[in-house]
């Protein structure tokens, strides 16, 4: 089939744009990440004298770094429309965020849509696969105090012990508020077949758009971070709560990410921008943590129900292009998430200025 001049020009433009975007991303990382590290090295005396102020500054720098990642997608035309509960109402409370996982772009999407949620981004902790430790952003996440979890049955018990220790050591000492995890334990395309086989064996629903979640990390987070009076399950976490004078974990935010036609965005697309402008849809549902059962069997059932609901939400979205209304609503209400281009340019300019100041 002959290629027309117009098609050739379009391909050439797309390749040139991708090359320029990749060069910008590399330059962005080369100036921003070392600057983040060096600023925090210089501020180590403050960490000793006033730990709260140190982690406040670190959180601001961390939010700016995530905004830079968000800008790569924003300027490529990858935007977000939000549905369901308004999570800004609980942005100053402690919350656990449960997210379905389809591709690497899920993380980028969250980095974007949480930017306008008050102090959430600078005070959040991420649970992510250990492989991310070896990416360009790994050093940032290590310093920030995110937790890298190693997948696989052979590592499971040890990882849950390490997670509990990590939460007790870092979560409240660094004034974290939201903790984000992907309970499915992997991408949809990689886990779907195994999940469906498990569901068939255990007489559970057959899911196509999500997989059955794993219980371990969710259970550890609830046991460690929920105040005993919230769900009536007194455990050894009393000291952690009292020491920080925290109310404990207050909410579970069930977050469902949907891509048009079920075609997720990956990190390569986010960086290179070769896909046409795309609107990603994010649905939130907020549950009081006191309504979440503490016993393992009941918790497993509750968590399965959340992902069965996600399946229904995604089925409805793929059929209609919209999420269904919340209970009690007659019409679903959506909100277009926006970022300030001026603010993004300001952060990028500061990053490159910081990189210039490091030169002798």
Coordinates of C-alpha atoms in Angstrom, one line a residue:
X1 CA 0.0 0.0 0.0
X2 CA 1.5 3.3 -1.1
X3 CA 2.2 5.9 1.6
X4 CA 1.0 9.4 0.8
X5 CA 3.0 12.5 1.4
X6 CA 0.6 13.6 4.1
X7 CA 1.0 10.3 5.9
X8 CA 4.8 10.4 5.6
X9 CA 4.8 14.0 7.0
X10 CA 2.5 12.9 9.9
X11 CA 4.9 10.0 10.8
X12 CA 7.9 12.3 10.5
X13 CA 6.3 14.9 12.8
X14 CA 5.3 12.2 15.4
X15 CA 8.9 10.8 15.4
X16 CA 10.5 14.3 15.7
X17 CA 8.1 15.2 18.5
X18 CA 8.8 12.0 20.3
X19 CA 12.6 12.5 20.0
X20 CA 12.3 16.1 21.3
X21 CA 10.1 15.0 24.2
X22 CA 12.5 12.2 25.1
X23 CA 15.5 14.7 25.1
X24 CA 13.5 17.0 27.3
X25 CA 12.6 14.2 29.7
X26 CA 16.3 13.1 30.0
X27 CA 17.4 16.7 30.6
X28 CA 14.5 17.1 33.1
X29 CA 15.7 14.1 35.1
X30 CA 19.4 15.1 34.9
X31 CA 18.7 18.4 36.5
X32 CA 15.7 17.7 38.8
X33 CA 16.6 14.5 40.6
X34 CA 20.3 15.4 41.5
X35 CA 19.0 18.9 42.6
X36 CA 16.4 17.2 44.9
X37 CA 19.2 15.0 46.4
X38 CA 21.7 17.8 46.8
X39 CA 19.1 20.1 48.4
X40 CA 18.3 17.5 51.0
X41 CA 22.0 16.8 51.6
X42 CA 22.6 20.4 52.3
X43 CA 19.6 20.4 54.7
X44 CA 20.8 17.5 56.8
X45 CA 21.6 19.8 59.8
X46 CA 17.9 20.9 59.7
X47 CA 16.8 17.3 59.8
X48 CA 18.7 16.9 63.1
X49 CA 17.5 20.3 64.6
X50 CA 13.9 20.3 63.3
X51 CA 12.8 17.1 61.7
X52 CA 9.3 18.3 61.0
X53 CA 10.5 21.3 59.0
X54 CA 13.0 19.1 57.0
X55 CA 10.3 16.6 55.9
X56 CA 8.0 19.5 55.1
X57 CA 10.6 20.9 52.7
X58 CA 11.3 17.4 51.3
X59 CA 7.5 16.9 50.7
X60 CA 7.3 20.2 48.7
X61 CA 10.3 19.1 46.6
X62 CA 8.8 15.7 46.1
X63 CA 5.5 17.2 45.0
X64 CA 7.3 19.3 42.4
X65 CA 9.1 16.3 41.1
X66 CA 5.8 14.5 40.6
X67 CA 4.4 17.6 39.0
X68 CA 7.2 17.4 36.4
X69 CA 6.2 13.9 35.6
X70 CA 2.6 15.0 35.4
X71 CA 3.6 17.8 33.0
X72 CA 5.0 15.3 30.4
X73 CA 1.5 13.8 30.0
X74 CA -0.4 17.1 30.5
X75 CA 1.5 18.8 27.6
X76 CA 0.9 15.7 25.4
X77 CA -2.9 16.1 25.9
X78 CA -3.3 13.3 28.4
X79 CA -5.9 14.7 30.8
X80 CA -8.1 13.3 33.6
X81 CA -11.8 13.4 34.3
X82 CA -12.8 12.5 37.9
X83 CA -16.0 10.8 39.0
X84 CA -17.7 9.7 42.2
X85 CA -16.9 11.1 45.7
X86 CA -14.9 14.3 46.0
X87 CA -11.6 13.2 47.8
X88 CA -10.6 16.8 48.5
X89 CA -12.9 16.6 51.5
X90 CA -10.6 14.0 53.1
X91 CA -7.3 15.3 51.9
X92 CA -6.1 16.3 55.4
X93 CA -7.1 13.0 56.9
X94 CA -5.2 9.7 56.9
X95 CA -6.4 7.4 54.1
X96 CA -5.5 4.2 52.3
X97 CA -5.9 4.4 48.5
X98 CA -6.7 1.1 46.7
X99 CA -6.1 1.3 42.9
X100 CA -6.6 -1.1 40.1
X101 CA -3.5 -1.7 38.0
X102 CA -3.4 -1.9 34.2
X103 CA -0.1 -0.4 33.1
X104 CA 2.8 1.8 34.2
X105 CA 0.8 4.9 33.2
X106 CA -1.5 4.3 36.2
X107 CA 1.2 5.8 38.5
X108 CA 1.6 8.8 36.2
X109 CA -2.1 9.3 36.1
X110 CA -2.2 9.4 39.9
X111 CA 0.7 11.8 40.0
X112 CA -1.3 14.1 37.8
X113 CA -4.8 13.9 39.3
X114 CA -3.6 14.1 43.0
X115 CA -1.7 17.4 42.3
X116 CA -4.7 19.5 43.2
X117 CA -5.7 17.6 46.3
X118 CA -4.2 19.9 48.9
X119 CA -1.2 18.5 50.7
X120 CA -1.8 14.9 49.7
X121 CA 1.1 14.5 47.2
X122 CA 3.8 15.8 49.5
X123 CA 2.5 13.7 52.4
X124 CA 1.8 10.4 50.7
X125 CA 3.6 7.1 50.7
X126 CA 3.6 4.7 47.8
X127 CA 3.8 0.9 47.8
X128 CA 5.4 -0.2 44.5
X129 CA 7.1 -3.2 42.9
X130 CA 10.8 -3.4 44.0
X131 CA 11.9 -3.1 40.3
X132 CA 11.0 0.6 40.5
X133 CA 13.9 1.0 43.0
X134 CA 16.3 0.6 40.1
X135 CA 14.7 3.3 37.9
X136 CA 15.7 6.9 37.6
X137 CA 13.1 7.8 40.2
X138 CA 14.2 5.1 42.7
X139 CA 16.6 7.3 44.7
X140 CA 13.8 9.9 45.1
X141 CA 11.3 7.2 46.4
X142 CA 14.0 5.8 48.8
X143 CA 14.6 9.2 50.3
X144 CA 10.9 10.0 50.5
X145 CA 10.3 6.8 52.3
X146 CA 8.2 4.8 49.9
X147 CA 8.1 1.0 50.3
X148 CA 9.3 -1.3 47.5
X149 CA 7.6 -4.7 47.8
X150 CA 9.0 -7.9 46.2
X151 CA 6.3 -10.0 44.6
X152 CA 6.1 -13.8 44.7
X153 CA 5.1 -16.4 47.2
X154 CA 8.6 -17.1 48.4
X155 CA 9.0 -13.5 49.6
X156 CA 5.5 -12.8 50.8
X157 CA 5.7 -13.4 54.5
X158 CA 9.1 -11.6 54.8
X159 CA 7.8 -8.6 52.8
X160 CA 4.8 -8.2 55.1
X161 CA 7.0 -8.1 58.1
X162 CA 9.3 -5.6 56.5
X163 CA 6.2 -3.5 55.5
X164 CA 5.0 -3.4 59.1
X165 CA 8.4 -2.3 60.3
X166 CA 8.6 0.3 57.6
X167 CA 5.2 1.8 58.5
X168 CA 6.0 1.9 62.2
X169 CA 9.4 3.6 61.5
X170 CA 8.5 6.1 58.8
X171 CA 4.8 6.7 58.3
X172 CA 4.1 9.1 61.2
X173 CA 7.6 10.2 61.9
X174 CA 7.5 11.8 58.4
X175 CA 3.9 13.0 58.8
X176 CA 2.4 10.9 56.0
X177 CA -1.3 11.1 55.3
X178 CA -2.2 8.9 52.3
X179 CA -0.8 5.5 51.5
X180 CA -1.3 4.2 47.9
X181 CA -1.2 0.6 46.9
X182 CA -2.2 -1.7 44.0
X183 CA -3.7 -4.7 45.7
X184 CA -3.8 -6.8 42.6
X185 CA -0.1 -7.3 42.8
X186 CA 0.7 -6.7 39.2
X187 CA -0.6 -5.6 35.8
X188 CA -4.0 -6.8 34.6
X189 CA -2.6 -8.4 31.5
X190 CA -0.1 -10.4 33.5
X191 CA -2.4 -11.6 36.3
X192 CA -5.8 -12.0 34.6
X193 CA -5.4 -15.7 33.6
X194 CA -4.1 -16.7 37.0
X195 CA -6.8 -14.7 38.8
X196 CA -9.5 -16.3 36.7
X197 CA -8.2 -19.8 37.4
X198 CA -8.2 -19.0 41.2
X199 CA -11.7 -17.6 41.0
X200 CA -13.0 -20.7 39.2
X201 CA -11.3 -23.0 41.8
X202 CA -12.8 -21.1 44.7
X203 CA -16.2 -20.3 43.3
X204 CA -15.6 -16.6 43.0
X205 CA -16.8 -14.2 40.2
X206 CA -15.2 -14.3 36.8
X207 CA -13.5 -10.9 36.3
X208 CA -12.2 -9.5 33.0
X209 CA -11.3 -5.9 33.7
X210 CA -9.7 -6.4 37.1
X211 CA -8.1 -9.3 39.0
X212 CA -8.8 -10.6 42.5
X213 CA -6.8 -8.6 45.0
X214 CA -4.2 -9.9 47.4
X215 CA -5.0 -9.4 51.1
X216 CA -1.5 -9.2 52.8
X217 CA -0.4 -5.6 52.4
X218 CA -3.9 -4.2 53.0
X219 CA -4.2 -6.2 56.2
X220 CA -0.8 -5.0 57.4
X221 CA -1.6 -1.4 56.7
X222 CA -4.9 -1.6 58.6
X223 CA -3.4 -3.4 61.6
X224 CA -0.6 -0.9 61.8
X225 CA -2.2 2.4 61.1
X226 CA -5.8 2.2 62.2
X227 CA -6.5 3.5 65.7
X228 CA -7.8 0.6 67.9
X229 CA -11.2 2.2 68.6
X230 CA -12.0 2.6 64.9
X231 CA -12.7 -1.0 64.1
X232 CA -12.5 -2.6 67.6
X233 CA -9.4 -4.7 66.9
X234 CA -6.9 -3.9 69.6
X235 CA -3.4 -4.9 68.5
X236 CA 0.2 -3.9 69.1
X237 CA -0.3 -0.7 67.1
X238 CA -1.4 1.4 70.1
X239 CA 2.0 2.8 70.7
X240 CA 2.4 4.0 67.1
X241 CA -0.9 5.9 67.3
X242 CA -0.2 7.4 70.8
X243 CA 3.3 8.4 70.0
X244 CA 2.2 10.5 67.0
X245 CA -1.0 11.8 68.6
X246 CA -2.7 10.8 65.4
X247 CA -6.4 9.8 64.9
X248 CA -5.1 6.9 62.8
X249 CA -6.2 5.9 59.4
X250 CA -9.7 7.4 58.8
X251 CA -10.7 6.4 55.3
X252 CA -10.3 3.9 52.5
X253 CA -10.5 5.5 49.0
X254 CA -11.4 2.9 46.4
X255 CA -9.9 4.3 43.2
X256 CA -10.8 2.9 39.7
X257 CA -8.8 4.0 36.6
X258 CA -10.4 3.6 33.2
X259 CA -8.9 4.2 29.8
X260 CA -11.0 4.7 26.6
X261 CA -11.6 1.4 24.9
X262 CA -9.6 -0.3 27.7
X263 CA -6.3 0.7 26.1
X264 CA -4.1 1.8 29.0
X265 CA -1.3 4.4 28.7
X266 CA 2.2 3.1 29.5
X267 CA 5.2 5.2 30.6
X268 CA 6.7 5.2 27.1
X269 CA 3.6 6.8 25.7
X270 CA 3.5 9.3 28.6
X271 CA 7.1 10.4 27.9
X272 CA 7.1 10.3 24.1
X273 CA 3.6 11.5 23.5
X274 CA 3.0 9.6 20.3
X275 CA -0.6 8.6 21.2
X276 CA -3.4 11.1 20.3
X277 CA -4.7 13.2 23.2
X278 CA -6.5 10.9 25.6
X279 CA -8.8 11.5 28.6
X280 CA -8.3 9.0 31.4
X281 CA -11.2 8.6 33.8
X282 CA -10.8 8.1 37.5
X283 CA -13.6 7.1 39.9
X284 CA -13.4 7.5 43.7
X285 CA -15.5 5.9 46.4
X286 CA -14.7 6.8 50.0
X287 CA -15.4 4.3 52.9
X288 CA -15.0 5.1 56.6
X289 CA -12.3 2.8 58.0
X290 CA -14.7 1.9 60.9
X291 CA -16.8 0.1 58.3
X292 CA -13.9 -2.1 57.1
X293 CA -13.8 -5.4 59.0
X294 CA -10.7 -6.3 60.8
X295 CA -10.9 -10.1 60.8
X296 CA -8.9 -11.7 57.9
X297 CA -11.8 -13.7 56.4
X298 CA -14.3 -10.8 56.6
X299 CA -11.6 -8.4 55.3
X300 CA -10.9 -10.6 52.3
X301 CA -14.6 -10.7 51.5
X302 CA -14.8 -6.9 51.8
X303 CA -11.8 -6.4 49.6
X304 CA -13.1 -8.9 47.0
X305 CA -16.4 -7.0 46.9
X306 CA -14.5 -3.7 46.1
X307 CA -12.9 -5.3 43.0
X308 CA -16.2 -6.9 42.0
X309 CA -17.6 -3.4 42.1
X310 CA -14.7 -2.2 40.1
X311 CA -15.5 -4.8 37.5
X312 CA -19.1 -3.5 37.3
X313 CA -17.9 0.1 37.1
X314 CA -15.5 -0.7 34.3
X315 CA -18.0 -2.8 32.4
X316 CA -20.4 0.2 32.5
X317 CA -17.7 2.6 31.5
X318 CA -16.6 0.5 28.5
X319 CA -20.2 0.1 27.3
X320 CA -21.3 3.8 27.8
X321 CA -18.2 5.9 28.1
X322 CA -19.2 7.1 31.5
X323 CA -19.3 5.8 35.1
X324 CA -22.7 5.2 36.7
X325 CA -24.1 7.6 39.2
X326 CA -23.4 7.1 42.9
X327 CA -26.1 5.6 45.1
X328 CA -28.8 8.3 45.6
X329 CA -27.8 10.2 42.5
X330 CA -29.9 10.3 39.3
X331 CA -27.1 11.4 37.1
X332 CA -23.3 10.8 37.4
X333 CA -21.3 13.9 37.9
X334 CA -17.9 14.3 36.4
X335 CA -15.1 16.9 37.2
X336 CA -12.4 17.8 34.7
X337 CA -9.1 17.9 36.5
X338 CA -6.9 20.8 35.5
X339 CA -3.3 21.9 36.0
X340 CA -1.9 25.4 35.7
X341 CA 0.5 25.6 32.8
X342 CA 2.1 28.7 34.4
X343 CA 2.7 26.7 37.6
X344 CA 4.2 23.8 35.7
X345 CA 6.5 26.1 33.7
X346 CA 7.6 27.7 37.0
X347 CA 8.6 24.4 38.5
X348 CA 10.4 23.3 35.3
X349 CA 12.3 26.6 35.3
X350 CA 13.3 26.2 38.9
X351 CA 14.6 22.7 38.2
X352 CA 16.7 23.8 35.3
X353 CA 17.9 26.9 37.2
X354 CA 18.9 24.6 40.1
X355 CA 20.8 22.4 37.6
X356 CA 22.6 25.5 36.3
X357 CA 23.6 26.6 39.8
X358 CA 25.4 23.2 40.4
X359 CA 27.8 23.9 37.6
X360 CA 31.3 25.2 38.8

